[in-house]
Amino acid sequence: MTSPEKKPTQRRKRPGGRLQIRDVARLAGVSAITVSRYINNPGKVAKDTGEKIASAIKESGYIPNMVAKGLSSNRTNVVAAIIPTITNSIFADLVSGLSDGLEDNGHRLLIAESGYSLEREMELIQTMIAQRPAGLVVTGQVHTEHGAELLRSIDIPVLETFETGAEPIDMCAGFSNFDASFQMVKGLIEAGYRKIGFVSAPIASNDRATRRREGYFAAMKEAGLNVVPGWVRDAKFAFREGARALGELVEQHPELEAIFFASDVLSIGGVMECQRRKIRFPEDVGICGFDDFELTAMTNPPLTTVRIPRYEIGHKAAAMLMARLNGDETVERSVDLGFEIVWRGSTRLPPQ
Amino acid sequence: MTSPEKKPTQRRKRPGGRLQIRDVARLAGVSAITVSRYINNPGKVAKDTGEKIASAIKESGYIPNMVAKGLSSNRTNVVAAIIPTITNSIFADLVSGLSDGLEDNGHRLLIAESGYSLEREMELIQTMIAQRPAGLVVTGQVHTEHGAELLRSIDIPVLETFETGAEPIDMCAGFSNFDASFQMVKGLIEAGYRKIGFVSAPIASNDRATRRREGYFAAMKEAGLNVVPGWVRDAKFAFREGARALGELVEQHPELEAIFFASDVLSIGGVMECQRRKIRFPEDVGICGFDDFELTAMTNPPLTTVRIPRYEIGHKAAAMLMARLNGDETVERSVDLGFEIVWRGSTRLPPQ
DNA sequence: TCATTAAATGATACCGGTAACATTAGCGCC
DNA sequence: GGCGCTAATGTTACCGGTATCATTTAATGA
């Protein structure tokens, strides 16, 4: 029944698989390596050879196998990004900038969400390393000890985003959350506000929120203003949490003259709550936010907020990674893309 | 100077590289393949061998190379998703659901944005195939001819999301945009509205928007209501575009009794514009949206809208892909996750 | 007792590309 | 003419895992 002859190592294990570079080479009448050269650097092959290969590729519909390429060349065209959540639009904008910058350089984007957990971030760093990305983007400058160790030990460019206050592990792109918050509060004080409430995301596992809170305290302290503990609140990233925080603050601390929401998810929620409660701003209480969501320009009156370069951070991050991958070791290690306080009608304005 | 002896094929080309499975094997005193077995299926190795390997992995901090694994096993643990844009929160929610579902199964997510261009989508399908993903997720059921051909020809599960009207190329998960829009308009008509405006995203390259518009026309026609061409508008996905559309409609068509924005990005913009113009809803004009953004519940009065299972689509998509990858060929090909019309105060309510 | 079978483990080739080196041809120049 | 040099192309081994088949060991049973 079974024929005794034993095939001596058949050549192709996967007859259903895709076309290989060898098939294209055969079609073009050259060797596989020449096709490889043409694909990666057309200038390296003679013009007529290149044309033969090009038409062989076109006719056959060959699509290269980047997995094989990655293994053989020891470099992939994938960049990994770990963000807290894609549903917060500041990170969606970051990812968009990153994606645009990477696509322009033939790279793909692998993303994962840590859910604002540093433990989870650390696990994701490991699983991302397993994919052998060409570069790694993380959020913030604080990580678990083991996470930071992993980031230090890998031999690919690592980019921390959204905060530039500390010395980067490798590179960072963002702005100073402390300064931005400090300047906002300082401006409010100059505008005549004295009793200023502060609402931010929970500061656990979130150095950006932590720096913003520190900026608030520092500005208050510098002006010699006392901060009542109840003025400072946590609220998770959700519009309704901002609404809840505003409700609690105005009920429990009617003395407040202004409320600074250190995220526009929260400030928009706060504005909605004001409208529901018929609280007028800036007349009854000044309201300001952080992030410059598109919506902040459309409330009535529009919201004072901090414009941060969300898309630009991603785009710059991509550029920095690409430069490093191209061997440019002169890339700046810490890039501060700045911020801008946008004064609009939801608060009184500082003089001048 | 240079020693004449020629090393006969040195074993390791990349001494700076990461630990390999062979290193772990040596540490544990077993062969590489046994370590591989332990990693992929611990039950396949003896208990004490497994323990030795486990501690060797732990001590050495070995992180597997998924690129090599992908090449050798001809299957990667990466799923590719192509969405129009990550900055529209409906797709951010989709991606979030997808990401959660994939992570639970040890898979990673590769994303790319097509910018609502089918041409770009087609290019991205090609570059994604080059990465040899385990599965591919796209948006909508309409693609370029070549794009559809590619999707049909690949031998991995393909999942079309957010629309279930047509026969899927392989699988689809979503809901009927036509029905959802039809039911919303039908409800408005039952609530007594006759002159109803319609604002949606541009329908070019966007079958979801196209179906929603068709649903509007069908419901109007069924009720014997005439549609004035000027009542139907395009607006790109941006809050200010929704605001602009509302402004134009109320100025040019003051006869309109209700305006249906077929996206909550647009409806929220419309609401903001109403507040600025002191237009009351539902008193002056009924306003309703589509998507059920969190914010729609917080406007004053809250917005009538269509709740769609954004996160669930992504999560279900992941589950369907994983089932197929596990060899389950009984997976449903077309999964309709439904929708719900949420009647709130921004429109009059249909009877009962 | 020894063949039979299952469980555990190992040896080897291979996945589809590319790095490193080899080879060939063509050219300039002394 | 021969040498050196460059441009174009080919040969071979290798990237770090796993599929496949082989081998060893232990357990089972007539």
PDB file of C-alpha atoms (C1' of nucleotides) in Angstrom, chain B residues 9 11 14 20-22 36 40 62 72, chain D residues 13-22:
ATOM      1  CA  THR B   9      32.197  29.642   9.679  1.00  0.00           C
ATOM      2  CA  ARG B  11      28.734  30.140  14.871  1.00  0.00           C
ATOM      3  CA  ARG B  14      25.302  38.637  16.401  1.00  0.00           C
ATOM      4  CA  GLN B  20      18.162  32.440  22.243  1.00  0.00           C
ATOM      5  CA  ILE B  21      16.149  29.398  22.953  1.00  0.00           C
ATOM      6  CA  ARG B  22      19.397  27.405  22.643  1.00  0.00           C
ATOM      7  CA  SER B  36      10.126  25.187  22.499  1.00  0.00           C
ATOM      8  CA  ASN B  40       4.093  26.332  23.512  1.00  0.00           C
ATOM      9  CA  TYR B  62      14.678  34.945  28.028  1.00  0.00           C
ATOM     10  CA  SER B  72       9.348  28.826  11.202  1.00  0.00           C
TER      11      SER B  72
ATOM     12  C1'  DA D  13      25.425  29.886   5.160  1.00  0.00           C
ATOM     13  C1'  DC D  14      22.788  31.747   8.487  1.00  0.00           C
ATOM     14  C1'  DC D  15      18.873  34.360  11.255  1.00  0.00           C
ATOM     15  C1'  DG D  16      16.069  31.627  15.713  1.00  0.00           C
ATOM     16  C1'  DG D  17      12.700  29.214  15.989  1.00  0.00           C
ATOM     17  C1'  DT D  18       9.625  24.640  14.801  1.00  0.00           C
ATOM     18  C1'  DA D  19       7.884  20.444  11.811  1.00  0.00           C
ATOM     19  C1'  DT D  20       9.075  16.056  11.067  1.00  0.00           C
ATOM     20  C1'  DC D  21      10.830  12.007  12.035  1.00  0.00           C
ATOM     21  C1'  DA D  22      13.986   9.202  14.930  1.00  0.00           C
TER      22       DA D  22
END
